[in-house]
PDB file of C-alpha atoms in Angstrom:
ATOM      1  CA  MET A 161      -7.018  12.838 -14.888  1.00  0.00           C
ATOM      2  CA  SER A 162      -4.994  11.010 -12.071  1.00  0.00           C
ATOM      3  CA  VAL A 163      -1.293  10.438 -11.167  1.00  0.00           C
ATOM      4  CA  GLN A 164       0.892   8.433 -13.699  1.00  0.00           C
ATOM      5  CA  ALA A 165       4.292   8.649 -11.920  1.00  0.00           C
ATOM      6  CA  VAL A 166       6.542  10.413  -9.419  1.00  0.00           C
ATOM      7  CA  VAL A 167       8.796  12.875 -11.199  1.00  0.00           C
ATOM      8  CA  GLN A 168      10.609  14.661  -8.275  1.00  0.00           C
ATOM      9  CA  VAL A 169      10.833  14.798  -4.777  1.00  0.00           C
ATOM     10  CA  SER A 170      12.304  17.934  -2.933  1.00  0.00           C
ATOM     11  CA  VAL A 171      13.066  18.262   0.689  1.00  0.00           C
ATOM     12  CA  LEU A 172      14.292  21.257   2.727  1.00  0.00           C
ATOM     13  CA  GLY A 173      15.069  21.436   6.452  1.00  0.00           C
ATOM     14  CA  VAL A 174      13.860  17.777   7.113  1.00  0.00           C
ATOM     15  CA  LYS A 175      15.703  16.118   9.990  1.00  0.00           C
ATOM     16  CA  HIS A 176      18.538  13.742   9.067  1.00  0.00           C
ATOM     17  CA  ILE A 177      18.358  14.490   5.324  1.00  0.00           C
ATOM     18  CA  LEU A 178      20.585  16.879   3.513  1.00  0.00           C
ATOM     19  CA  ASP A 179      18.423  19.481   1.490  1.00  0.00           C
ATOM     20  CA  GLN A 180      18.151  18.055  -2.038  1.00  0.00           C
ATOM     21  CA  THR A 181      16.112  17.097  -5.010  1.00  0.00           C
ATOM     22  CA  LEU A 182      15.859  13.466  -6.239  1.00  0.00           C
ATOM     23  CA  ASP A 183      14.684  12.867  -9.784  1.00  0.00           C
ATOM     24  CA  PHE A 184      12.648   9.782 -10.693  1.00  0.00           C
ATOM     25  CA  ASP A 185      12.489   7.600 -13.963  1.00  0.00           C
ATOM     26  CA  ASN A 186       9.205   6.342 -15.283  1.00  0.00           C
ATOM     27  CA  GLY A 187      10.291   2.777 -14.789  1.00  0.00           C
ATOM     28  CA  LEU A 188      12.448   1.128 -12.050  1.00  0.00           C
ATOM     29  CA  ASN A 189      14.526   3.475  -9.636  1.00  0.00           C
ATOM     30  CA  ALA A 190      16.857   2.374  -6.996  1.00  0.00           C
ATOM     31  CA  ILE A 191      17.318   4.824  -4.171  1.00  0.00           C
ATOM     32  CA  GLU A 192      20.712   4.186  -2.360  1.00  0.00           C
ATOM     33  CA  GLY A 193      22.606   6.008   0.385  1.00  0.00           C
ATOM     34  CA  TYR A 194      24.848   4.996   3.284  1.00  0.00           C
ATOM     35  CA  ASN A 195      23.454   3.944   6.607  1.00  0.00           C
ATOM     36  CA  GLY A 196      21.939   6.956   8.513  1.00  0.00           C
ATOM     37  CA  SER A 197      21.587   8.969   5.047  1.00  0.00           C
ATOM     38  CA  GLY A 198      17.930   9.215   5.789  1.00  0.00           C
ATOM     39  CA  LYS A 199      16.493   6.653   3.121  1.00  0.00           C
ATOM     40  CA  THR A 200      13.532   5.687   5.536  1.00  0.00           C
ATOM     41  CA  THR A 201      12.995   9.451   6.714  1.00  0.00           C
ATOM     42  CA  MET A 202      12.615  10.417   3.124  1.00  0.00           C
ATOM     43  CA  LEU A 203       9.642   7.998   2.713  1.00  0.00           C
ATOM     44  CA  LYS A 204       8.061   9.584   5.891  1.00  0.00           C
ATOM     45  CA  ALA A 205       8.734  12.976   4.458  1.00  0.00           C
ATOM     46  CA  ILE A 206       6.890  11.983   1.048  1.00  0.00           C
ATOM     47  CA  LYS A 207       4.057  10.658   3.150  1.00  0.00           C
ATOM     48  CA  TYR A 208       4.011  13.867   5.175  1.00  0.00           C
ATOM     49  CA  CYS A 209       3.777  15.865   1.919  1.00  0.00           C
ATOM     50  CA  LEU A 210       0.834  13.691   0.749  1.00  0.00           C
ATOM     51  CA  ASN A 211      -0.807  14.269   4.148  1.00  0.00           C
ATOM     52  CA  TYR A 212      -0.776  10.640   4.987  1.00  0.00           C
ATOM     53  CA  ILE A 213       1.397  11.211   8.262  1.00  0.00           C
ATOM     54  CA  PRO A 214       0.912  14.562   9.743  1.00  0.00           C
ATOM     55  CA  ASN A 215       4.010  14.153  11.798  1.00  0.00           C
ATOM     56  CA  ASP A 216       5.546  17.665  12.492  1.00  0.00           C
ATOM     57  CA  ALA A 217       8.395  16.092  14.491  1.00  0.00           C
ATOM     58  CA  LEU A 218      10.029  15.308  11.022  1.00  0.00           C
ATOM     59  CA  VAL A 219      10.476  18.974  10.123  1.00  0.00           C
ATOM     60  CA  ARG A 220      11.706  22.273  11.659  1.00  0.00           C
ATOM     61  CA  ARG A 221      10.087  25.687  11.542  1.00  0.00           C
ATOM     62  CA  ASP A 222      11.722  26.334   7.947  1.00  0.00           C
ATOM     63  CA  SER A 223      10.940  22.813   6.465  1.00  0.00           C
ATOM     64  CA  SER A 224       9.212  21.932   3.288  1.00  0.00           C
ATOM     65  CA  VAL A 225       8.625  18.717   1.185  1.00  0.00           C
ATOM     66  CA  ALA A 226       7.386  18.853  -2.383  1.00  0.00           C
ATOM     67  CA  VAL A 227       6.275  15.999  -4.687  1.00  0.00           C
ATOM     68  CA  LYS A 228       6.025  16.486  -8.285  1.00  0.00           C
ATOM     69  CA  PHE A 229       3.716  14.066 -10.258  1.00  0.00           C
ATOM     70  CA  ARG A 230       3.135  13.530 -13.913  1.00  0.00           C
ATOM     71  CA  LEU A 231      -0.575  13.241 -14.621  1.00  0.00           C
ATOM     72  CA  THR A 232      -2.370  10.857 -17.272  1.00  0.00           C
ATOM     73  CA  ASN A 233      -3.284  14.072 -19.172  1.00  0.00           C
ATOM     74  CA  GLY A 234       0.421  14.844 -19.704  1.00  0.00           C
ATOM     75  CA  LEU A 235       0.545  17.756 -17.269  1.00  0.00           C
ATOM     76  CA  PHE A 236       2.627  18.071 -14.076  1.00  0.00           C
ATOM     77  CA  ARG A 237       1.306  18.831 -10.545  1.00  0.00           C
ATOM     78  CA  THR A 238       3.518  19.820  -7.613  1.00  0.00           C
ATOM     79  CA  TYR A 239       2.318  19.521  -4.073  1.00  0.00           C
ATOM     80  CA  ARG A 240       4.159  21.230  -1.362  1.00  0.00           C
ATOM     81  CA  LYS A 241       3.610  21.127   2.374  1.00  0.00           C
ATOM     82  CA  THR A 242       5.716  23.423   4.625  1.00  0.00           C
ATOM     83  CA  THR A 243       5.781  24.085   8.317  1.00  0.00           C
ATOM     84  CA  GLY A 244       3.710  27.220   8.846  1.00  0.00           C
ATOM     85  CA  ASP A 245       0.674  28.627  10.581  1.00  0.00           C
ATOM     86  CA  PRO A 246      -2.495  27.822   8.844  1.00  0.00           C
ATOM     87  CA  GLU A 247      -3.938  31.141  10.151  1.00  0.00           C
ATOM     88  CA  ASP A 248      -1.190  33.294   8.660  1.00  0.00           C
ATOM     89  CA  GLU A 249      -1.723  33.865   4.828  1.00  0.00           C
ATOM     90  CA  GLU A 250       2.028  34.464   4.529  1.00  0.00           C
ATOM     91  CA  LEU A 251       2.848  31.072   6.204  1.00  0.00           C
ATOM     92  CA  LYS A 252      -0.018  28.954   4.871  1.00  0.00           C
ATOM     93  CA  PRO A 253       1.580  25.405   4.730  1.00  0.00           C
ATOM     94  CA  TYR A 254       0.131  24.021   1.616  1.00  0.00           C
ATOM     95  CA  SER A 255       0.558  24.831  -2.125  1.00  0.00           C
ATOM     96  CA  ILE A 256      -0.244  23.243  -5.475  1.00  0.00           C
ATOM     97  CA  ASN A 257       1.873  24.392  -8.325  1.00  0.00           C
ATOM     98  CA  GLY A 258       3.061  27.154  -6.426  1.00  0.00           C
ATOM     99  CA  ASN A 259      -0.417  28.507  -5.574  1.00  0.00           C
ATOM    100  CA  LYS A 260      -1.217  28.685  -1.785  1.00  0.00           C
ATOM    101  CA  VAL A 261      -4.265  26.687  -0.878  1.00  0.00           C
ATOM    102  CA  THR A 262      -6.244  25.574   2.273  1.00  0.00           C
ATOM    103  CA  ASP A 263      -5.708  22.335   3.959  1.00  0.00           C
ATOM    104  CA  THR A 264      -9.159  21.076   2.806  1.00  0.00           C
ATOM    105  CA  GLU A 265      -8.476  22.316  -0.951  1.00  0.00           C
ATOM    106  CA  TYR A 266      -5.045  20.427  -0.646  1.00  0.00           C
ATOM    107  CA  VAL A 267      -6.633  17.129   0.391  1.00  0.00           C
ATOM    108  CA  VAL A 268      -9.511  17.298  -1.915  1.00  0.00           C
ATOM    109  CA  ASP A 269      -7.021  18.000  -5.027  1.00  0.00           C
ATOM    110  CA  LEU A 270      -4.849  15.045  -3.903  1.00  0.00           C
ATOM    111  CA  ASN A 271      -7.906  12.780  -3.730  1.00  0.00           C
ATOM    112  CA  ASN A 272      -8.992  14.016  -7.258  1.00  0.00           C
ATOM    113  CA  VAL A 273      -5.755  12.730  -8.747  1.00  0.00           C
ATOM    114  CA  GLY A 274      -6.070   9.319  -6.721  1.00  0.00           C
ATOM    115  CA  ILE A 275      -3.947  10.103  -3.665  1.00  0.00           C
ATOM    116  CA  ASN A 276      -5.495   9.444  -0.352  1.00  0.00           C
ATOM    117  CA  ASN A 277      -4.937   7.632   2.909  1.00  0.00           C
ATOM    118  CA  HIS A 278      -6.026   4.367   1.478  1.00  0.00           C
ATOM    119  CA  THR A 279      -3.918   4.327  -1.667  1.00  0.00           C
ATOM    120  CA  VAL A 280      -0.952   5.957  -0.019  1.00  0.00           C
ATOM    121  CA  HIS A 281      -0.916   3.074   2.383  1.00  0.00           C
ATOM    122  CA  PHE A 282      -0.070   0.605  -0.551  1.00  0.00           C
ATOM    123  CA  MET A 283       1.812   3.181  -2.707  1.00  0.00           C
ATOM    124  CA  ILE A 284       4.332   3.462   0.095  1.00  0.00           C
ATOM    125  CA  PRO A 285       3.624   0.509   2.251  1.00  0.00           C
ATOM    126  CA  GLU A 286       4.825  -0.099   5.804  1.00  0.00           C
ATOM    127  CA  PHE A 287       4.563  -3.994   5.842  1.00  0.00           C
ATOM    128  CA  ASP A 288       7.387  -6.044   7.227  1.00  0.00           C
ATOM    129  CA  TRP A 289       7.929  -7.927   3.810  1.00  0.00           C
ATOM    130  CA  LYS A 290       9.512 -11.219   5.620  1.00  0.00           C
ATOM    131  CA  GLU A 291       6.376 -11.241   8.027  1.00  0.00           C
ATOM    132  CA  MET A 292       3.610 -10.422   5.354  1.00  0.00           C
ATOM    133  CA  ALA A 293       3.317 -14.070   4.086  1.00  0.00           C
ATOM    134  CA  ARG A 294       3.599 -15.562   7.578  1.00  0.00           C
ATOM    135  CA  LYS A 295       0.280 -14.135   8.535  1.00  0.00           C
ATOM    136  CA  ASP A 296      -2.301 -16.752   9.737  1.00  0.00           C
ATOM    137  CA  ASN A 297      -5.284 -17.470   7.557  1.00  0.00           C
ATOM    138  CA  TRP A 298      -7.473 -14.995   9.547  1.00  0.00           C
ATOM    139  CA  GLN A 299      -4.973 -12.215   9.262  1.00  0.00           C
ATOM    140  CA  LEU A 300      -4.441 -12.844   5.509  1.00  0.00           C
ATOM    141  CA  ALA A 301      -8.431 -12.532   5.071  1.00  0.00           C
ATOM    142  CA  VAL A 302      -8.345  -9.280   7.060  1.00  0.00           C
ATOM    143  CA  LEU A 303      -5.529  -7.920   4.957  1.00  0.00           C
ATOM    144  CA  ILE A 304      -7.436  -8.778   1.658  1.00  0.00           C
ATOM    145  CA  GLU A 305     -10.729  -7.352   3.028  1.00  0.00           C
ATOM    146  CA  ASN A 306      -8.926  -4.050   3.874  1.00  0.00           C
ATOM    147  CA  LEU A 307      -8.061  -3.572   0.268  1.00  0.00           C
ATOM    148  CA  SER A 308     -11.529  -2.599  -0.805  1.00  0.00           C
ATOM    149  CA  PRO A 309     -12.375   1.048  -0.398  1.00  0.00           C
ATOM    150  CA  GLU A 310     -15.888  -0.210   0.514  1.00  0.00           C
ATOM    151  CA  PHE A 311     -14.665  -1.997   3.597  1.00  0.00           C
ATOM    152  CA  GLU A 312     -15.070   0.790   6.044  1.00  0.00           C
ATOM    153  CA  ASP A 313     -18.807   1.467   5.144  1.00  0.00           C
ATOM    154  CA  ILE A 314     -19.599  -2.283   5.229  1.00  0.00           C
ATOM    155  CA  GLN A 315     -17.902  -2.655   8.550  1.00  0.00           C
ATOM    156  CA  TYR A 316     -19.823   0.448   9.947  1.00  0.00           C
ATOM    157  CA  ASP A 317     -23.167  -0.854   8.875  1.00  0.00           C
ATOM    158  CA  LEU A 318     -22.449  -4.343  10.250  1.00  0.00           C
ATOM    159  CA  ASP A 319     -21.447  -2.981  13.564  1.00  0.00           C
ATOM    160  CA  GLN A 320     -24.634  -0.740  13.704  1.00  0.00           C
ATOM    161  CA  VAL A 321     -26.967  -3.700  13.102  1.00  0.00           C
ATOM    162  CA  GLN A 322     -25.216  -6.055  15.432  1.00  0.00           C
ATOM    163  CA  GLU A 323     -25.467  -3.292  18.224  1.00  0.00           C
ATOM    164  CA  LYS A 324     -28.985  -2.976  17.745  1.00  0.00           C
ATOM    165  CA  LEU A 325     -29.503  -6.800  17.960  1.00  0.00           C
ATOM    166  CA  GLN A 326     -27.450  -6.965  21.026  1.00  0.00           C
ATOM    167  CA  ARG A 327     -29.439  -4.217  22.792  1.00  0.00           C
ATOM    168  CA  ARG A 328     -32.586  -6.414  22.140  1.00  0.00           C
ATOM    169  CA  ASN A 329     -30.808  -9.382  23.894  1.00  0.00           C
ATOM    170  CA  GLY A 330     -33.364 -11.152  26.099  1.00  0.00           C
ATOM    171  CA  LYS A 331     -36.462  -9.486  24.465  1.00  0.00           C
ATOM    172  CA  GLU A 332     -38.991 -11.500  22.715  1.00  0.00           C
ATOM    173  CA  LYS A 333     -38.722 -11.836  19.002  1.00  0.00           C
ATOM    174  CA  ASP A 334     -41.062  -9.592  17.079  1.00  0.00           C
ATOM    175  CA  ALA A 335     -41.255  -7.660  13.729  1.00  0.00           C
ATOM    176  CA  GLU A 336     -38.344  -5.438  14.667  1.00  0.00           C
ATOM    177  CA  PHE A 337     -36.120  -8.388  15.494  1.00  0.00           C
ATOM    178  CA  ASP A 338     -37.084  -9.851  12.107  1.00  0.00           C
ATOM    179  CA  ARG A 339     -36.295  -6.750  10.284  1.00  0.00           C
ATOM    180  CA  LEU A 340     -32.840  -6.516  11.996  1.00  0.00           C
ATOM    181  CA  GLN A 341     -32.180 -10.058  11.170  1.00  0.00           C
ATOM    182  CA  ARG A 342     -32.946  -9.499   7.486  1.00  0.00           C
ATOM    183  CA  GLU A 343     -30.746  -6.428   7.547  1.00  0.00           C
ATOM    184  CA  LEU A 344     -27.876  -8.356   9.094  1.00  0.00           C
ATOM    185  CA  GLU A 345     -28.011 -10.982   6.422  1.00  0.00           C
ATOM    186  CA  GLU A 346     -28.175  -8.311   3.672  1.00  0.00           C
ATOM    187  CA  VAL A 347     -24.966  -6.599   5.120  1.00  0.00           C
ATOM    188  CA  LYS A 348     -23.239 -10.007   5.284  1.00  0.00           C
ATOM    189  CA  ALA A 349     -24.215 -10.642   1.753  1.00  0.00           C
ATOM    190  CA  ARG A 350     -22.732  -7.341   0.695  1.00  0.00           C
ATOM    191  CA  ARG A 351     -19.664  -7.944   2.713  1.00  0.00           C
ATOM    192  CA  ARG A 352     -19.419 -11.549   1.141  1.00  0.00           C
ATOM    193  CA  THR A 353     -19.789 -10.192  -2.434  1.00  0.00           C
ATOM    194  CA  THR A 354     -17.277  -7.361  -1.977  1.00  0.00           C
ATOM    195  CA  PHE A 355     -14.767  -9.665  -0.442  1.00  0.00           C
ATOM    196  CA  LEU A 356     -14.982 -12.278  -3.266  1.00  0.00           C
ATOM    197  CA  GLU A 357     -14.765  -9.422  -5.949  1.00  0.00           C
ATOM    198  CA  THR A 358     -11.391  -8.420  -4.373  1.00  0.00           C
ATOM    199  CA  PHE A 359     -10.306 -12.000  -3.770  1.00  0.00           C
ATOM    200  CA  ASP A 360     -10.915 -13.181  -7.321  1.00  0.00           C
ATOM    201  CA  VAL A 361      -8.606 -10.386  -8.626  1.00  0.00           C
ATOM    202  CA  LEU A 362      -5.782 -11.304  -6.228  1.00  0.00           C
ATOM    203  CA  ALA A 363      -6.306 -15.029  -6.829  1.00  0.00           C
ATOM    204  CA  THR A 364      -5.690 -14.631 -10.590  1.00  0.00           C
ATOM    205  CA  GLN A 365      -2.590 -12.335 -10.219  1.00  0.00           C
ATOM    206  CA  VAL A 366      -0.640 -13.794  -7.342  1.00  0.00           C
ATOM    207  CA  ASP A 367       0.730 -16.677  -9.184  1.00  0.00           C
ATOM    208  CA  ARG A 368       1.729 -14.457 -12.185  1.00  0.00           C
ATOM    209  CA  TYR A 369       3.642 -12.129  -9.682  1.00  0.00           C
ATOM    210  CA  TYR A 370       5.171 -15.075  -7.886  1.00  0.00           C
ATOM    211  CA  LYS A 371       6.514 -16.510 -10.966  1.00  0.00           C
ATOM    212  CA  MET A 372       7.982 -13.176 -12.059  1.00  0.00           C
ATOM    213  CA  VAL A 373       9.807 -12.651  -8.791  1.00  0.00           C
ATOM    214  CA  ASN A 374      10.828 -16.315  -8.325  1.00  0.00           C
ATOM    215  CA  GLY A 375      11.861 -16.996 -11.810  1.00  0.00           C
ATOM    216  CA  ASP A 376      10.605 -20.602 -11.692  1.00  0.00           C
ATOM    217  CA  GLN A 377       7.655 -21.275 -13.967  1.00  0.00           C
ATOM    218  CA  ASN A 378       7.261 -24.769 -12.470  1.00  0.00           C
ATOM    219  CA  VAL A 379       6.031 -23.562  -9.008  1.00  0.00           C
ATOM    220  CA  LYS A 380       2.421 -22.318  -8.531  1.00  0.00           C
ATOM    221  CA  ALA A 381       1.303 -19.791  -5.745  1.00  0.00           C
ATOM    222  CA  GLU A 382      -2.454 -19.905  -4.709  1.00  0.00           C
ATOM    223  CA  LEU A 383      -4.883 -18.229  -2.694  1.00  0.00           C
ATOM    224  CA  LYS A 384      -7.657 -20.562  -1.330  1.00  0.00           C
ATOM    225  CA  ILE A 385     -10.739 -19.656   0.729  1.00  0.00           C
ATOM    226  CA  VAL A 386     -11.240 -22.015   3.675  1.00  0.00           C
ATOM    227  CA  ASN A 387     -14.961 -21.498   4.422  1.00  0.00           C
ATOM    228  CA  PRO A 388     -16.964 -20.509   1.209  1.00  0.00           C
ATOM    229  CA  ALA A 389     -19.970 -19.498   3.320  1.00  0.00           C
ATOM    230  CA  GLU A 390     -18.095 -16.914   4.991  1.00  0.00           C
ATOM    231  CA  PRO A 391     -14.847 -16.292   2.917  1.00  0.00           C
ATOM    232  CA  TYR A 392     -13.760 -13.260   4.782  1.00  0.00           C
ATOM    233  CA  GLU A 393     -13.033 -15.414   7.874  1.00  0.00           C
ATOM    234  CA  GLU A 394      -9.926 -17.358   6.494  1.00  0.00           C
ATOM    235  CA  VAL A 395      -7.776 -17.481   3.451  1.00  0.00           C
ATOM    236  CA  GLU A 396      -4.866 -19.681   2.746  1.00  0.00           C
ATOM    237  CA  PHE A 397      -1.732 -19.143   0.816  1.00  0.00           C
ATOM    238  CA  LEU A 398      -0.420 -22.267  -0.741  1.00  0.00           C
ATOM    239  CA  ILE A 399       2.692 -23.077  -2.838  1.00  0.00           C
ATOM    240  CA  SER A 400       2.548 -26.179  -5.267  1.00  0.00           C
ATOM    241  CA  SER A 401       5.379 -27.901  -6.922  1.00  0.00           C
ATOM    242  CA  LYS A 402       6.140 -31.291  -8.209  1.00  0.00           C
ATOM    243  CA  HIS A 403       7.020 -32.291  -4.613  1.00  0.00           C
ATOM    244  CA  GLY A 404       3.524 -31.399  -3.393  1.00  0.00           C
ATOM    245  CA  THR A 405       1.548 -28.595  -1.922  1.00  0.00           C
ATOM    246  CA  ILE A 406       2.845 -26.793   1.224  1.00  0.00           C
ATOM    247  CA  ASP A 407       1.561 -23.971   3.395  1.00  0.00           C
ATOM    248  CA  THR A 408       3.554 -20.871   3.576  1.00  0.00           C
ATOM    249  CA  LEU A 409       4.403 -21.378   7.247  1.00  0.00           C
ATOM    250  CA  ALA A 410       6.618 -24.173   6.264  1.00  0.00           C
ATOM    251  CA  LEU A 411       8.554 -22.327   3.789  1.00  0.00           C
ATOM    252  CA  SER A 412      12.222 -21.193   4.131  1.00  0.00           C
ATOM    253  CA  PHE A 413      13.065 -17.374   4.756  1.00  0.00           C
ATOM    254  CA  GLY A 414      13.885 -16.941   1.208  1.00  0.00           C
ATOM    255  CA  GLU A 415      10.709 -18.525  -0.223  1.00  0.00           C
ATOM    256  CA  ILE A 416       8.729 -16.416   2.238  1.00  0.00           C
ATOM    257  CA  SER A 417      10.303 -13.123   0.721  1.00  0.00           C
ATOM    258  CA  TYR A 418       9.067 -14.357  -2.742  1.00  0.00           C
ATOM    259  CA  VAL A 419       5.573 -14.928  -1.456  1.00  0.00           C
ATOM    260  CA  SER A 420       5.521 -11.527   0.281  1.00  0.00           C
ATOM    261  CA  THR A 421       6.354  -9.790  -2.773  1.00  0.00           C
ATOM    262  CA  ALA A 422       3.966 -11.704  -5.086  1.00  0.00           C
ATOM    263  CA  LEU A 423       1.313 -10.688  -2.534  1.00  0.00           C
ATOM    264  CA  MET A 424       2.246  -6.947  -2.580  1.00  0.00           C
ATOM    265  CA  PHE A 425       2.242  -6.776  -6.317  1.00  0.00           C
ATOM    266  CA  ALA A 426      -1.099  -8.526  -6.416  1.00  0.00           C
ATOM    267  CA  PHE A 427      -2.420  -5.870  -4.037  1.00  0.00           C
ATOM    268  CA  GLN A 428      -1.013  -3.168  -6.315  1.00  0.00           C
ATOM    269  CA  HIS A 429      -2.746  -4.694  -9.308  1.00  0.00           C
ATOM    270  CA  PHE A 430      -6.197  -4.739  -7.571  1.00  0.00           C
ATOM    271  CA  LEU A 431      -5.827  -1.028  -6.514  1.00  0.00           C
ATOM    272  CA  GLN A 432      -4.393  -0.046  -9.868  1.00  0.00           C
ATOM    273  CA  THR A 433      -1.971   2.465  -8.169  1.00  0.00           C
ATOM    274  CA  PRO A 434       0.488   4.120 -10.514  1.00  0.00           C
ATOM    275  CA  PHE A 435       3.625   3.687  -8.339  1.00  0.00           C
ATOM    276  CA  VAL A 436       5.059   1.850  -5.485  1.00  0.00           C
ATOM    277  CA  ILE A 437       8.091   2.920  -3.218  1.00  0.00           C
ATOM    278  CA  LEU A 438       9.460   0.028  -1.020  1.00  0.00           C
ATOM    279  CA  ASP A 439      11.663   0.422   1.860  1.00  0.00           C
ATOM    280  CA  ARG A 440      14.343  -2.282   2.797  1.00  0.00           C
ATOM    281  CA  PHE A 441      13.051  -4.461  -0.060  1.00  0.00           C
ATOM    282  CA  ASP A 442      16.282  -6.049  -0.713  1.00  0.00           C
ATOM    283  CA  VAL A 443      17.268  -6.918   2.983  1.00  0.00           C
ATOM    284  CA  SER A 444      15.212 -10.118   2.886  1.00  0.00           C
ATOM    285  CA  PHE A 445      17.075 -11.492  -0.141  1.00  0.00           C
ATOM    286  CA  SER A 446      20.560 -13.171  -0.635  1.00  0.00           C
ATOM    287  CA  GLY A 447      22.963 -11.659  -3.339  1.00  0.00           C
ATOM    288  CA  THR A 448      21.920 -14.209  -5.974  1.00  0.00           C
ATOM    289  CA  SER A 449      18.108 -13.808  -5.180  1.00  0.00           C
ATOM    290  CA  CYS A 450      18.617  -9.990  -5.146  1.00  0.00           C
ATOM    291  CA  ILE A 451      19.657  -9.941  -8.698  1.00  0.00           C
ATOM    292  CA  LYS A 452      17.027 -12.306  -9.801  1.00  0.00           C
ATOM    293  CA  VAL A 453      14.117 -10.429  -8.043  1.00  0.00           C
ATOM    294  CA  SER A 454      15.503  -7.126  -9.540  1.00  0.00           C
ATOM    295  CA  ARG A 455      15.080  -8.667 -12.964  1.00  0.00           C
ATOM    296  CA  GLY A 456      11.532  -9.769 -11.921  1.00  0.00           C
ATOM    297  CA  LEU A 457      10.792  -6.132 -10.954  1.00  0.00           C
ATOM    298  CA  VAL A 458      11.989  -5.140 -14.510  1.00  0.00           C
ATOM    299  CA  GLU A 459       9.566  -7.700 -15.989  1.00  0.00           C
ATOM    300  CA  ILE A 460       6.711  -6.348 -13.718  1.00  0.00           C
ATOM    301  CA  MET A 461       7.324  -2.647 -14.581  1.00  0.00           C
ATOM    302  CA  GLU A 462       7.471  -3.607 -18.333  1.00  0.00           C
ATOM    303  CA  ALA A 463       4.196  -5.737 -18.230  1.00  0.00           C
ATOM    304  CA  THR A 464       2.179  -3.323 -16.159  1.00  0.00           C
ATOM    305  CA  GLY A 465       3.530   0.118 -16.481  1.00  0.00           C
ATOM    306  CA  LEU A 466       3.867   0.432 -12.669  1.00  0.00           C
ATOM    307  CA  GLN A 467       6.502   2.777 -11.642  1.00  0.00           C
ATOM    308  CA  ILE A 468       8.626   1.047  -8.955  1.00  0.00           C
ATOM    309  CA  SER A 469      11.153   2.579  -6.560  1.00  0.00           C
ATOM    310  CA  VAL A 470      13.213   0.599  -4.219  1.00  0.00           C
ATOM    311  CA  ILE A 471      15.241   1.897  -1.333  1.00  0.00           C
ATOM    312  CA  CYS A 472      18.159  -0.394  -1.514  1.00  0.00           C
ATOM    313  CA  HIS A 473      20.653  -1.671   1.171  1.00  0.00           C
ATOM    314  CA  LYS A 474      22.595  -3.877  -1.184  1.00  0.00           C
ATOM    315  CA  ASP A 475      24.852  -2.714  -4.377  1.00  0.00           C
ATOM    316  CA  MET A 476      23.600  -5.724  -6.333  1.00  0.00           C
ATOM    317  CA  MET A 477      20.055  -4.294  -6.854  1.00  0.00           C
ATOM    318  CA  GLY A 478      21.493  -1.169  -8.443  1.00  0.00           C
ATOM    319  CA  GLU A 479      23.317  -3.311 -10.935  1.00  0.00           C
ATOM    320  CA  VAL A 480      20.054  -4.150 -12.731  1.00  0.00           C
ATOM    321  CA  VAL A 481      18.236  -0.695 -12.082  1.00  0.00           C
ATOM    322  CA  VAL A 482      18.718   1.872 -15.034  1.00  0.00           C
ATOM    323  CA  ASN A 483      17.982   4.856 -12.690  1.00  0.00           C
ATOM    324  CA  VAL A 484      19.992   4.865  -9.530  1.00  0.00           C
ATOM    325  CA  ILE A 485      19.161   7.820  -7.063  1.00  0.00           C
ATOM    326  CA  HIS A 486      21.825   8.695  -4.535  1.00  0.00           C
ATOM    327  CA  LEU A 487      20.613  10.014  -1.370  1.00  0.00           C
ATOM    328  CA  LYS A 488      23.119  12.376   0.338  1.00  0.00           C
ATOM    329  CA  GLY A 489      23.102  12.207   4.012  1.00  0.00           C
ATOM    330  CA  LYS A 490      24.056  14.953   6.410  1.00  0.00           C
ATOM    331  CA  GLU A 491      27.560  14.936   7.631  1.00  0.00           C
TER     332      GLU A 491
END
């Protein structure tokens, strides 16, 4: 049993947002509203409800945010987080399907349906789209490595053994030194294997998504490892066409937006998250490109079943999307 789609989001007493309920479609949703209506704040409120950003500055004493999900078993689950006193039973700030629970029970239940800090980071990303593809080779490798849920454990083990070796600096080599060296090589091998498992999935998917959002079947997007011995050090993103192969740093602003979008959806494919909500997505595209990318999103949604919601700043995106959600701002 896991989350299949966002069904509804309700906010009450959240700063800069009128109290309201937003209904989501299973497929492609466009969230629209005038400047200052609280579109970005709405995303922060959703993260607040999902315990990703415990930022009480968003809310007042009488505030609450609720997110209703459809699960893979066909049932529904509503998570509500309110401002209250955890020690006061009447003001307990967490509830699931209307039943009050502790903060621990709330987090555990969210995790059981696939919602945790790692997945929310990619379901509701904070990436700057136009900068995502301009990262240098090292930064891109770090971004890819962080996708794996095993990354933190591997990094911890690596830091531990390197620290032990550092403390032995200047001492004679002995059996303990040899043991630590073997342990270091084992952790590095684990790191390499885990990284390659992630990379291989991304490398096979990024061109697919690039073609969907760009609409040009004659251009190829490619991820390339710079140093096969230590693949997690550098990864290149290259674009190939009949005119040759170029690095993303040499691409135009519009092309960079296509690359960034392709990377984002390749990440989604690896994590198999059920939904994604994107802020300021259409800002990076011209009017014509906006319509083209909107059609690409429809194609991605139909091909993968991924629920996609986009906070729009241009009306053109809404022309292609079936379900347009109008966010009402405070007067």
